[in-house]
XYZ file of C-alpha atoms in Angstrom:
704
model
C -11.319 4.696 -23.478
C -7.131 4.670 -23.259
C -7.838 3.185 -27.059
C -9.662 5.976 -27.978
C -6.933 8.783 -26.211
C -4.291 7.182 -28.320
C -6.221 7.095 -31.494
C -7.313 10.517 -30.924
C -3.754 11.267 -30.774
C -2.738 9.500 -33.927
C -5.604 11.132 -35.705
C -3.914 14.842 -34.862
C -0.194 13.378 -35.737
C -1.627 12.188 -39.036
C -3.015 15.207 -39.730
C 0.799 16.919 -39.614
C 2.046 14.385 -42.289
C 3.740 12.171 -40.374
C 4.741 9.346 -42.438
C 3.637 6.450 -40.566
C -0.039 7.101 -39.372
C -1.679 3.947 -37.320
C -3.831 3.232 -34.441
C -0.223 3.014 -32.200
C 2.925 4.000 -32.437
C 5.476 2.026 -33.638
C 6.492 -1.025 -31.377
C 9.148 -0.276 -30.312
C 10.403 2.921 -31.242
C 10.040 5.616 -34.136
C 11.141 4.726 -37.592
C 14.762 5.234 -38.182
C 17.448 4.245 -40.510
C 18.181 0.951 -39.861
C 21.207 -0.168 -38.860
C 22.922 -3.343 -40.713
C 24.893 -4.202 -38.116
C 21.576 -5.022 -35.846
C 20.529 -7.447 -38.466
C 20.061 -11.087 -36.852
C 19.627 -14.089 -39.302
C 17.908 -16.083 -36.360
C 15.573 -13.597 -35.091
C 14.536 -11.040 -38.564
C 11.124 -10.314 -36.406
C 9.007 -11.563 -33.629
C 6.179 -12.868 -33.304
C 4.497 -10.392 -31.047
C 5.237 -7.695 -33.998
C 4.638 -10.409 -37.139
C 1.596 -11.004 -35.901
C 0.015 -8.169 -34.368
C -3.176 -7.559 -36.987
C -4.296 -3.973 -35.827
C -0.974 -2.204 -35.509
C -2.730 0.220 -38.385
C -6.455 0.305 -40.097
C -7.825 0.929 -42.843
C -7.151 4.411 -42.974
C -3.674 4.651 -41.690
C -2.318 1.820 -44.538
C -4.123 4.133 -46.724
C -2.847 7.532 -46.094
C 0.807 5.283 -45.556
C 0.823 4.970 -48.816
C -0.157 8.564 -50.218
C 3.089 9.070 -48.404
C 5.021 6.868 -50.014
C 3.679 6.974 -53.502
C 4.237 10.746 -53.679
C 6.259 10.319 -56.738
C 4.182 7.583 -58.194
C 2.050 8.312 -61.785
C -0.275 5.780 -63.429
C 1.623 3.272 -65.676
C -0.324 0.324 -67.370
C -1.459 -0.048 -63.868
C -2.832 2.940 -61.240
C -0.434 3.573 -58.177
C -1.185 1.351 -55.210
C -2.058 4.635 -53.587
C -5.328 4.898 -56.213
C -5.501 1.017 -56.737
C -9.124 -0.015 -56.225
C -11.016 -3.371 -57.632
C -14.006 -5.594 -57.136
C -13.176 -8.228 -54.527
C -14.994 -11.423 -54.054
C -15.721 -13.699 -51.357
C -13.424 -16.069 -49.701
C -14.498 -18.722 -47.533
C -13.047 -18.903 -43.712
C -10.783 -22.300 -42.707
C -8.612 -23.291 -39.963
C -6.257 -19.954 -41.228
C -8.276 -17.547 -41.734
C -11.293 -16.037 -40.835
C -12.420 -15.542 -44.362
C -13.069 -12.443 -46.708
C -15.910 -10.589 -47.719
C -16.047 -9.465 -50.910
C -17.086 -5.596 -52.237
C -16.885 -3.343 -54.936
C -14.447 -1.264 -55.178
C -11.945 -1.537 -52.457
C -9.038 0.589 -51.992
C -5.578 -1.350 -51.935
C -5.748 -0.085 -48.098
C -8.805 -1.578 -47.563
C -7.395 -4.767 -49.008
C -4.668 -4.801 -47.228
C -6.339 -4.215 -43.421
C -9.011 -6.855 -44.391
C -6.524 -9.477 -45.445
C -4.531 -9.117 -42.257
C -7.331 -9.096 -39.714
C -8.291 -12.677 -41.266
C -5.497 -13.915 -41.130
C -3.934 -12.731 -38.037
C -0.925 -10.673 -40.045
C 0.484 -7.772 -39.288
C -0.351 -4.759 -42.377
C 3.303 -3.541 -41.965
C 4.660 -7.227 -42.536
C 1.889 -7.258 -45.795
C 2.925 -3.430 -47.080
C 6.862 -4.432 -46.264
C 5.524 -8.015 -49.029
C 4.908 -5.828 -51.366
C 7.735 -3.208 -51.766
C 10.443 -5.833 -51.451
C 8.891 -8.472 -54.102
C 7.519 -6.012 -56.650
C 8.386 -2.126 -54.766
C 4.762 -1.510 -55.534
C 4.441 1.502 -52.631
C 7.426 3.024 -53.516
C 6.823 2.120 -57.598
C 6.296 5.174 -60.186
C 4.981 3.388 -62.945
C 3.630 0.176 -61.958
C 2.708 -2.034 -64.668
C 0.224 -5.218 -64.780
C 3.275 -7.693 -63.872
C 3.959 -6.022 -60.386
C 0.143 -6.903 -59.506
C 0.225 -10.076 -61.108
C 3.058 -11.187 -58.374
C 2.625 -8.296 -56.241
C 3.847 -10.559 -53.137
C 5.477 -13.222 -54.427
C 2.988 -15.922 -53.884
C 3.330 -18.999 -55.333
C 6.143 -17.404 -57.193
C 8.951 -20.081 -56.314
C 12.409 -18.912 -57.633
C 12.746 -22.558 -59.537
C 9.334 -22.482 -61.460
C 7.081 -20.450 -62.792
C 4.204 -18.552 -61.135
C 0.909 -20.164 -60.017
C -2.004 -18.003 -62.238
C -4.546 -18.944 -59.960
C -3.101 -16.480 -57.700
C -2.919 -13.716 -59.832
C -3.819 -10.260 -58.720
C -3.682 -7.853 -55.672
C -6.274 -9.159 -53.478
C -4.926 -13.013 -54.289
C -1.289 -12.344 -53.696
C -2.362 -10.693 -50.876
C -4.671 -12.801 -49.013
C -2.977 -16.067 -49.861
C 0.446 -14.902 -48.891
C -0.964 -13.955 -44.992
C -2.476 -16.655 -45.108
C 0.427 -18.802 -45.988
C 2.431 -17.142 -43.186
C -0.440 -18.451 -40.912
C -0.277 -21.677 -42.335
C 3.767 -21.918 -41.263
C 2.665 -21.093 -37.882
C -0.359 -23.652 -37.691
C 1.532 -26.418 -39.398
C 4.706 -25.825 -38.679
C 5.678 -29.502 -39.132
C 5.490 -29.873 -42.247
C 7.701 -26.937 -43.505
C 11.599 -26.999 -43.556
C 12.719 -24.308 -40.941
C 11.567 -24.767 -38.008
C 11.793 -22.298 -34.426
C 13.482 -22.886 -31.849
C 16.320 -25.308 -33.473
C 19.363 -25.049 -35.476
C 18.686 -24.853 -38.994
C 20.905 -24.639 -42.373
C 20.243 -22.275 -44.209
C 21.548 -21.312 -48.313
C 22.922 -18.163 -49.006
C 21.838 -18.702 -52.333
C 19.629 -21.319 -54.820
C 23.125 -22.349 -55.737
C 24.051 -24.611 -53.267
C 27.833 -23.428 -54.142
C 27.163 -20.057 -52.721
C 27.371 -22.229 -49.511
C 25.180 -22.702 -46.099
C 25.140 -21.622 -43.067
C 23.946 -22.975 -39.438
C 20.892 -20.539 -37.695
C 19.565 -21.074 -35.180
C 15.976 -19.604 -35.564
C 14.787 -17.768 -32.607
C 10.572 -17.578 -33.337
C 8.125 -18.556 -35.817
C 7.788 -15.303 -37.878
C 11.253 -15.804 -38.779
C 11.320 -19.177 -39.872
C 7.916 -18.138 -41.702
C 10.014 -15.654 -43.439
C 12.755 -18.285 -44.432
C 9.856 -20.509 -45.361
C 8.784 -17.922 -47.666
C 11.885 -16.819 -49.084
C 14.581 -19.798 -48.222
C 17.770 -17.673 -48.192
C 20.071 -15.122 -46.034
C 22.078 -12.609 -47.202
C 25.862 -12.734 -47.748
C 27.809 -10.561 -45.109
C 28.622 -8.774 -48.870
C 24.471 -8.106 -49.951
C 23.981 -7.436 -46.421
C 26.081 -4.228 -46.621
C 25.625 -3.268 -50.018
C 23.594 -0.710 -49.754
C 20.300 -0.085 -52.175
C 22.696 -0.550 -55.728
C 23.274 -4.008 -54.341
C 26.810 -5.952 -54.737
C 28.581 -4.606 -58.031
C 27.873 -7.299 -60.659
C 32.206 -6.713 -60.934
C 32.326 -7.977 -57.331
C 33.030 -11.814 -56.974
C 30.475 -11.870 -54.335
C 27.647 -10.638 -56.888
C 26.484 -14.283 -58.248
C 25.704 -15.631 -54.452
C 23.729 -12.286 -53.210
C 20.392 -12.521 -52.319
C 18.459 -9.915 -50.671
C 15.125 -10.821 -49.818
C 14.992 -11.289 -46.105
C 17.600 -8.256 -45.815
C 15.252 -6.370 -47.661
C 12.731 -7.115 -45.154
C 14.444 -6.096 -42.457
C 15.429 -2.726 -43.998
C 12.074 -2.019 -45.068
C 10.355 -2.306 -41.723
C 13.102 -1.196 -39.717
C 12.923 2.398 -41.953
C 9.415 2.650 -42.321
C 8.306 1.395 -38.583
C 11.007 1.097 -36.432
C 12.404 -2.605 -34.461
C 11.048 -5.783 -35.774
C 11.529 -6.972 -31.983
C 9.264 -5.503 -28.987
C 10.046 -7.330 -25.923
C 6.775 -5.381 -24.401
C 4.443 -7.153 -27.291
C 6.239 -10.562 -26.836
C 6.171 -10.468 -22.815
C 2.047 -8.972 -23.552
C 1.546 -12.312 -26.315
C 2.535 -14.715 -23.565
C 1.010 -12.762 -20.647
C -2.597 -13.595 -22.619
C -1.864 -16.958 -24.017
C -1.134 -17.693 -20.372
C -5.222 -16.121 -19.503
C -6.459 -18.443 -22.390
C -5.907 -16.132 -25.705
C -8.644 -15.118 -27.254
C -10.956 -17.579 -25.267
C -10.244 -16.454 -22.319
C -10.850 -14.050 -19.634
C -9.576 -11.059 -21.791
C -11.359 -12.003 -24.805
C -9.713 -10.984 -28.132
C -7.546 -8.141 -29.033
C -8.737 -4.571 -29.901
C -6.124 -2.620 -30.698
C -2.520 -3.809 -31.610
C 0.543 -3.281 -29.685
C 1.300 0.637 -28.511
C 4.646 1.293 -27.449
C 6.725 4.137 -26.196
C 5.106 4.637 -23.016
C 7.169 5.818 -20.339
C 10.214 3.291 -18.812
C 10.070 2.047 -22.664
C 6.472 0.307 -21.507
C 3.798 -1.095 -24.182
C 0.281 -2.077 -23.818
C -2.485 -3.741 -25.509
C -6.159 -3.489 -25.325
C -8.872 -6.477 -25.225
C -12.519 -7.196 -25.332
C -12.476 -7.339 -21.469
C -9.496 -5.160 -19.931
C -5.775 -4.268 -21.120
C -2.133 -5.846 -20.801
C 0.623 -3.702 -19.578
C 4.329 -3.933 -19.915
C 7.723 -2.866 -19.342
C 10.937 -3.455 -18.299
C 10.701 -2.840 -14.884
C 6.925 -5.021 -13.872
C 6.810 -7.524 -16.720
C 3.637 -8.038 -18.723
C 0.154 -8.058 -16.584
C -3.311 -8.016 -17.645
C -5.456 -5.237 -15.764
C -9.167 -4.503 -16.205
C -12.439 -4.097 -14.379
C -13.309 -1.827 -11.251
C -9.271 -2.077 -10.538
C -8.296 -0.935 -14.029
C -10.659 1.270 -14.064
C -9.020 3.114 -10.830
C -5.695 2.739 -12.446
C -6.904 4.535 -15.052
C -8.686 7.358 -13.025
C -5.138 7.337 -11.074
C -2.921 8.209 -15.012
C -1.957 4.539 -15.418
C 1.429 3.813 -15.915
C 2.684 7.845 -15.626
C 0.184 8.224 -12.380
C 0.743 7.520 -8.985
C 0.509 3.900 -9.111
C 3.024 2.982 -11.810
C 2.903 -0.199 -13.655
C 1.015 -3.657 -12.772
C 3.452 -5.753 -11.271
C 1.043 -8.810 -10.656
C -2.132 -9.846 -11.882
C -5.610 -9.230 -10.116
C -6.117 -11.216 -7.240
C -9.351 -12.224 -6.141
C -11.259 -14.467 -3.601
C -10.531 -11.733 -0.225
C -12.908 -11.462 2.425
C -16.243 -10.422 1.192
C -16.075 -10.357 -2.232
C -12.739 -8.463 -2.556
C -10.097 -8.069 -4.766
C -5.939 -6.846 -5.361
C -3.902 -6.460 -7.793
C -0.204 -5.106 -7.304
C 1.646 -1.927 -9.085
C 4.847 -0.544 -8.688
C 4.376 2.184 -6.346
C 1.038 0.680 -4.369
C -1.553 -1.974 -4.175
C -5.308 -1.665 -5.476
C -7.761 -2.717 -3.117
C -11.188 -3.703 -4.464
C -14.648 -4.748 -2.725
C -18.223 -4.620 -3.769
C -18.736 -1.892 -0.843
C -15.768 0.344 -1.299
C -14.647 -0.154 -4.453
C -10.887 0.242 -5.573
C -8.756 1.864 -3.439
C -5.000 2.247 -3.523
C -2.999 1.471 -0.277
C 0.537 2.525 -0.894
C 3.866 3.038 1.447
C 4.199 4.252 4.108
C 0.703 3.172 4.905
C 0.851 -0.382 3.532
C 3.477 -1.016 6.954
C 0.506 -0.600 9.102
C -2.104 -1.984 6.688
C 0.123 -5.233 7.035
C 0.513 -5.246 11.001
C -3.435 -4.824 10.819
C -4.258 -8.396 8.972
C -4.522 -6.476 5.880
C -8.391 -6.704 4.537
C -9.368 -9.041 7.038
C -8.188 -7.021 9.710
C -9.939 -5.116 11.871
C -9.908 -1.699 9.416
C -11.219 -3.470 6.516
C -10.714 -1.849 3.334
C -9.599 1.280 2.107
C -12.312 3.260 1.156
C -10.447 6.782 0.403
C -6.955 7.401 -1.288
C -4.128 8.173 1.469
C -3.364 11.970 2.228
C 0.356 13.432 2.766
C 1.466 16.182 3.527
C 1.420 16.260 7.492
C 4.267 16.917 9.827
C 6.886 14.615 10.568
C 6.505 13.825 6.334
C 3.008 12.688 7.168
C 0.539 10.433 5.379
C -2.950 8.987 6.497
C -5.809 6.959 4.779
C -9.354 6.001 5.483
C -10.246 2.302 5.833
C -13.758 0.534 6.557
C -12.699 0.578 10.329
C -10.697 2.795 11.433
C -7.490 5.286 10.000
C -4.375 4.667 9.089
C -1.854 7.134 10.484
C 2.155 7.120 9.128
C 4.991 9.274 9.706
C 8.615 8.889 9.312
C 9.466 8.853 13.103
C 6.639 6.908 14.649
C 6.116 4.588 11.442
C 2.464 3.594 10.201
C -0.540 2.698 13.099
C -4.402 2.417 12.857
C -6.234 4.650 14.732
C -10.163 3.885 15.431
C -13.499 3.974 17.470
C -13.346 6.304 20.532
C -9.773 6.309 20.864
C -9.655 7.781 17.306
C -12.356 10.420 18.182
C -10.413 11.405 21.714
C -6.871 11.946 19.687
C -8.780 13.847 17.074
C -10.564 15.808 20.047
C -7.290 16.601 20.835
C -5.639 17.426 17.167
C -4.991 14.896 15.424
C -0.831 14.327 15.212
C -0.811 17.860 15.787
C -1.727 17.509 19.528
C 0.061 17.454 22.630
C -0.153 13.416 21.636
C 1.791 13.589 18.412
C 1.208 10.364 15.918
C 0.401 6.571 17.515
C 3.096 4.921 17.690
C 1.693 1.016 17.745
C -1.853 -0.340 17.361
C -4.851 -0.470 19.716
C -4.282 -3.441 22.572
C -7.631 -4.246 23.631
C -6.181 -7.525 25.749
C -5.432 -4.447 29.312
C -8.617 -6.451 30.783
C -11.418 -7.880 29.615
C -13.007 -4.852 28.980
C -11.004 -1.837 28.230
C -8.875 -0.755 25.255
C -5.434 1.369 25.079
C -3.115 3.011 22.423
C 0.510 4.321 23.108
C 1.108 8.158 21.157
C 4.657 9.335 20.888
C 3.683 11.323 23.964
C 1.584 9.705 25.698
C -1.872 6.847 25.670
C -5.230 6.615 25.448
C -7.469 4.206 26.899
C -10.726 3.372 27.005
C -13.582 1.360 28.496
C -17.000 1.085 28.618
C -17.496 2.933 31.534
C -15.269 5.885 31.788
C -14.728 6.136 27.936
C -11.519 7.126 25.842
C -8.982 9.068 28.366
C -5.720 9.855 27.433
C -2.454 9.893 29.943
C 0.902 11.493 30.030
C 4.087 11.919 31.535
C 4.428 10.750 35.178
C 1.205 10.144 35.750
C 0.846 7.834 32.890
C 4.193 6.195 33.510
C 2.791 5.433 36.988
C -0.411 4.280 36.479
C 0.333 2.399 33.719
C 3.571 0.261 35.718
C 0.259 -1.412 37.109
C 1.935 -2.087 40.706
C 0.975 -1.870 44.194
C -2.626 -0.051 44.214
C -1.930 1.886 41.344
C -3.287 -1.107 39.508
C -6.588 -0.635 41.884
C -7.728 2.739 40.216
C -9.518 1.382 36.940
C -9.396 3.178 33.652
C -9.062 7.365 34.068
C -12.159 9.103 33.667
C -10.787 12.812 33.109
C -7.617 14.475 31.208
C -4.830 15.427 33.285
C -5.275 19.226 34.930
C -1.838 20.642 35.718
C -1.358 24.075 37.599
C -2.012 23.218 41.427
C 0.477 24.482 44.183
C 4.205 22.923 43.919
C 3.750 22.525 40.135
C 1.251 19.555 40.846
C -0.870 17.725 38.391
C -3.549 15.217 39.145
C -6.023 12.716 37.118
C -8.970 11.338 38.055
C -9.535 7.785 37.705
C -12.776 5.326 38.248
C -11.853 4.415 41.801
C -9.374 7.338 42.703
C -7.612 9.504 41.418
C -3.136 9.941 40.863
C -1.418 13.483 42.213
C 1.540 14.447 40.972
C 4.257 17.153 42.321
C 8.394 17.212 41.662
C 8.821 16.682 44.907
C 6.627 13.698 45.762
C 6.063 11.898 42.199
C 2.968 10.174 41.024
C 1.002 8.882 44.078
C -2.540 7.004 43.366
C -5.133 8.503 45.900
C -8.462 5.754 46.350
C -11.236 5.591 48.559
C -12.175 6.993 51.785
C -8.434 8.169 51.888
C -9.652 10.316 48.726
C -12.630 11.414 50.667
C -10.655 12.826 53.871
C -8.031 14.089 52.010
C -10.077 15.940 49.702
C -12.627 17.196 53.092
C -9.116 18.583 54.313
C -8.185 20.208 51.135
C -6.573 18.100 49.180
C -3.100 18.935 48.247
C -3.980 22.374 49.253
C -4.637 20.965 53.225
C -1.713 20.942 55.465
C -1.326 17.384 54.470
C 0.159 17.901 51.097
C 0.973 15.553 48.806
C 0.555 12.018 48.586
C 4.435 10.358 48.940
C 3.550 6.690 48.608
C 0.690 4.708 47.655
C -1.942 3.093 50.277
C -0.772 0.328 52.629
C -3.440 -1.770 53.642
C -1.215 -4.479 55.386
C -1.068 -2.051 58.558
C -3.328 -4.862 60.283
C -5.611 -7.455 58.915
C -8.470 -4.335 58.266
C -7.019 -0.791 58.207
C -4.995 1.375 56.050
C -3.364 3.707 55.836
C -0.977 6.474 53.522
C 1.356 8.488 54.121
C 1.251 12.407 52.869
C 4.068 15.188 53.053
C 3.158 16.641 56.238
C 1.004 13.387 57.805
C -0.936 10.593 57.150
C -4.427 9.554 56.630
C -5.188 5.839 58.119
C -8.754 3.865 57.749
C -9.966 0.949 59.236
C -14.063 -0.005 58.432
C -14.749 0.900 62.089
C -13.714 4.068 61.784
C -13.413 4.934 58.689
C -10.530 7.197 57.570
C -9.016 10.302 58.985
C -5.380 12.277 59.351
C -2.696 12.363 62.111
C 0.274 14.127 62.403
C 3.407 15.661 64.113
C 3.328 14.297 68.028
C 0.000 13.038 68.477
C 0.731 10.579 65.874
C 4.024 9.532 66.995
C 2.480 8.712 70.312
C -0.375 6.729 68.437
C 2.302 5.249 67.019
C 4.709 4.160 69.573
C 1.236 2.621 71.014
C 1.363 0.319 68.440
C -0.897 2.245 65.595
C -4.396 0.740 64.300
C -3.349 -2.487 66.058
C -2.502 -0.914 69.602
C -4.181 -0.275 72.394
C -5.828 3.200 71.319
C -6.859 1.633 67.516
C -7.792 3.078 64.678
C -8.429 7.040 65.209
C -12.015 7.839 64.698
C -11.788 11.945 64.583
C -9.569 14.588 62.619
C -6.991 16.151 65.408
C -9.077 19.123 67.096
C -6.979 22.142 68.932
C -7.430 25.138 70.041
C -7.146 24.056 74.296
C -6.154 25.648 76.420
C -2.838 26.231 77.094
C -2.305 26.170 73.253
C -3.303 22.680 73.916
C -4.724 20.188 70.778
C -6.400 16.233 71.268
C -7.588 13.029 69.168
C -9.732 10.331 69.013
C -8.971 7.049 68.697
C -11.461 3.758 68.909
C -10.050 3.139 72.363
C -9.261 5.836 73.703
C -7.320 9.548 72.797
C -4.154 11.687 72.432
C -3.348 14.763 74.143
C -0.853 17.012 73.492
C -0.065 20.206 74.811
C 3.469 22.930 74.735
C 4.451 22.078 77.598
C 3.211 17.819 78.563
C 3.909 16.607 74.840
C 1.751 13.967 73.444
C -0.028 11.627 75.992
C -2.592 8.622 75.701
C -5.448 8.318 78.053
C -7.785 5.131 77.647
C -10.189 3.216 79.665
C -11.188 3.954 83.247
C -8.391 6.674 83.791
C -9.685 8.480 80.596
C -13.467 8.593 81.792
C -12.254 9.563 85.535
C -10.036 13.126 83.838
C -13.385 13.296 81.896
C -15.388 13.126 84.839
C -13.045 16.069 86.891
C -12.872 18.689 83.558
C -10.350 17.246 81.031
C -7.587 19.637 80.306
C -9.351 22.686 81.835
C -9.763 20.704 85.437
C -8.262 20.721 88.282
C -5.733 17.956 86.846
C -4.757 19.888 83.357
C -2.925 17.543 80.800
C -1.584 14.462 80.940
C 2.262 14.213 81.860
C 2.975 10.624 81.380
C 1.355 7.789 79.977
C -1.243 5.366 82.249
C 1.238 2.840 83.765
C 0.209 -0.473 86.116
C -0.199 0.027 89.580
C -0.851 -2.965 92.266
C -4.303 -3.101 92.128
C -4.685 -1.132 89.100
C -4.094 1.611 86.849
C -2.468 5.214 87.315
C -1.669 7.782 85.153
C 0.064 11.514 86.348
C -1.650 14.938 85.105
C -0.327 18.591 85.995
C -2.627 18.835 88.763
C -2.280 15.112 90.648
C -2.472 11.668 89.883
C -5.645 9.348 88.761
C -5.465 5.765 90.272
C -8.506 3.544 89.892
C -8.278 0.556 91.334
C -9.361 -2.399 89.175
C -11.839 -4.564 91.054
C -13.699 -1.607 93.055
C -13.583 0.901 90.185
C -12.351 3.487 93.112
C -10.664 6.512 91.780
C -8.413 8.637 94.209
C -6.480 11.677 93.302
C -3.078 12.195 95.239
C-alpha cells in the first residue's frame, strides 16, 4: 500500500512537468547543479544507488527522455525519445536474468528491461548514454552515436567490437559488464576496499594518483573508464580545458562527467540510507531471505532525511537517528496505520523479535514499542505507560499484551492503556501502575483518577495475607479479600489499620467504605471482624467482638461512653479483655459477657482487683434510679452500690445475702458506708443504718 501511495504521488508530479519522473524520489535529495568541490574520486557513487534497478520504470524513463530531448530533431537516426527497434532474446546467465525480445520496443523500455535484468540503476544507464555519446540531449543523432551508445566494447586504445553495435546491445551488455565487475571483482585491476594507482590520462606521462576506492560501484566505473580527472579538468566547466592551456593534453572527463550528469539530473550519488538498507537486506538473507526481493527502488526524502525500500514481504526503513530496520506483517501494518515514520511511533529502531509468550512478537520504534499476539493484534506501548508495563513483567506479567492504544489527556498529564489483564494508569506525580480486577472496579466506582483516591502509586500486592490483595493510591488504598470484596480505606483510619499493630491486625479486611459526619467530627469504617472509629480527640481505634456489641447497644459514640480511646486489651487476666472509652470502660470475659463500668463504681471495682479480684467481671450494666439517687452494678462475685452520701462500696457473699434479705438499700440498713472487713470469727460491713456481722462457722447474722 505504501508503494502504491508513493506511485500515485509521483504520477501527479510528472503531470506537472517534473524533470525527473520516477517511481520514487531522488536517493538523497532533489536534483541540483553539481558542486565540483564535492567530487570524491574514491567514492563517485555508492553501491546502494548504483545497483538500485527499480529507481525508474519504463514510463518514467520515457518521460525523462521527452523532457531532456525537447530540442531534438531527427538526424540520420531518430531522437532517443522517439527511438524504437525490434529486440532479440538474450539468455540468462550468472550476471543477468536475460532479456525477452519484442517488436518495436522504445528506448525507455530497453533501458528499463536491461536495468532489471542486470540489477543496474536505469539512471546509471541514462548517464552512461549521455557521457559517452550525449544521446539523451543530442539534437541530431546519427548512426555512430547509436553504434557506440554506451562505449561498451570500445576501448580507448583499440577499435570498437562490431558484435556489440546498436542501442539494445550497448545498453544490455554495458549493464551486464558492470554486474561482471561486481561478481568477478578479483579479475579486474581496480578493486574496492584498497588503495589503487589511477592514471589521469592514457598517456602515462600525465601522471598517476593514489586513490582509495570505497565501494564496488566506483571500482566498476574505473574498470569501465580507467582515468580520473585532473584538477583542471574537474573544474573546467562544460567547455572543458581550453586548448591553449598546458593542462589540455592530460584532461579526461569520463568519470567527472558521469558524476556531474548524475548529480545535475538526479541528485546526490550518495545515499547513506540506501547503503544502510542494502546492508540490512543482505544481513536478512537478501532476495532469498525473509523479505524476498525488492519491489521498489530506494525512496528517500522522508521525515528526518529518511529512506525506505519495499520488498516482497515487507520493507526496510532508515533514518540517521534510527538506522535501517525491516518492518512487515501485522506489526508493519499497525505501524503504517498509525502514520508510518511521521506518525506517533517514528522510525523503527530495531528488528522484529518473536518467540514471546503465547506466540507474540515485538518491535521497537523511536517513540514506542509495538507488541503483537494472535489474540490482540499489534498495539503500541509508549511512555509514560512503558514504566508500568516493565514493572508488571512486560507481556509475561499479569497484564499480558496491550489490547488498545493509550489514551491521554487525563489530569496531571495522565494517560491509561488497556491490557489483557488490567489497565495501566500513569501520571506525572504518581508514575505508571497497573490496576485490575475487583480493585479496578471499586476504584472506577469511586471516579477513577478524578475520584478522591487519585492515581495508583504502586501495583497491587497480593502477599498481604494468604487470600487478600491491596493497592495504594495517592489518597488512600483499596483492599480485597474473597469474602469482603474490594473496599477503600484512607486517612487516619486507613493508616491505623494498615499499621497492623495490636488488636488492629485482628479485625480483618474492610467490608464497607468510611462513613463520616458522626458527633465531634468523627468517622467509622466496618471491617470483617469489627470496626475502626475515629475522632480528632481520640484518634482511630478498633472495636470488635462482644465489646463492639455492648458499645453498640449503649448507642455507639453517641452513648455516655463516647469514642474508644484505645484498642482492646486482652491481657488483663487469662480470660478477660477490656477497652477504654472517653467516659468509661467495657470489660469482657467468656463467663460474663461484655459490660461497661464507669465513675466511682469503676474505681471501687478496680481497687478490688478488677476482673481478677474479689468481685470478678461485671455481669450487667450500671443501674441507677435507686432511692436517694443511688446506683448499683452486679459482678460475678458481688455488687457495687453507690449513693451521693456514701460513695461506691462493694457488697458480696453472706453479707450481701443478709443485706438483701433486709430490703437492700431501701431497708433499714440503707447503703453500705464502708468495705467489708474481717472480724473475729467472721466478716462485718457497716451500712447507714447499722452493721451486719456474719459468723463464718455458723452463718449467724447480727445487726448492731
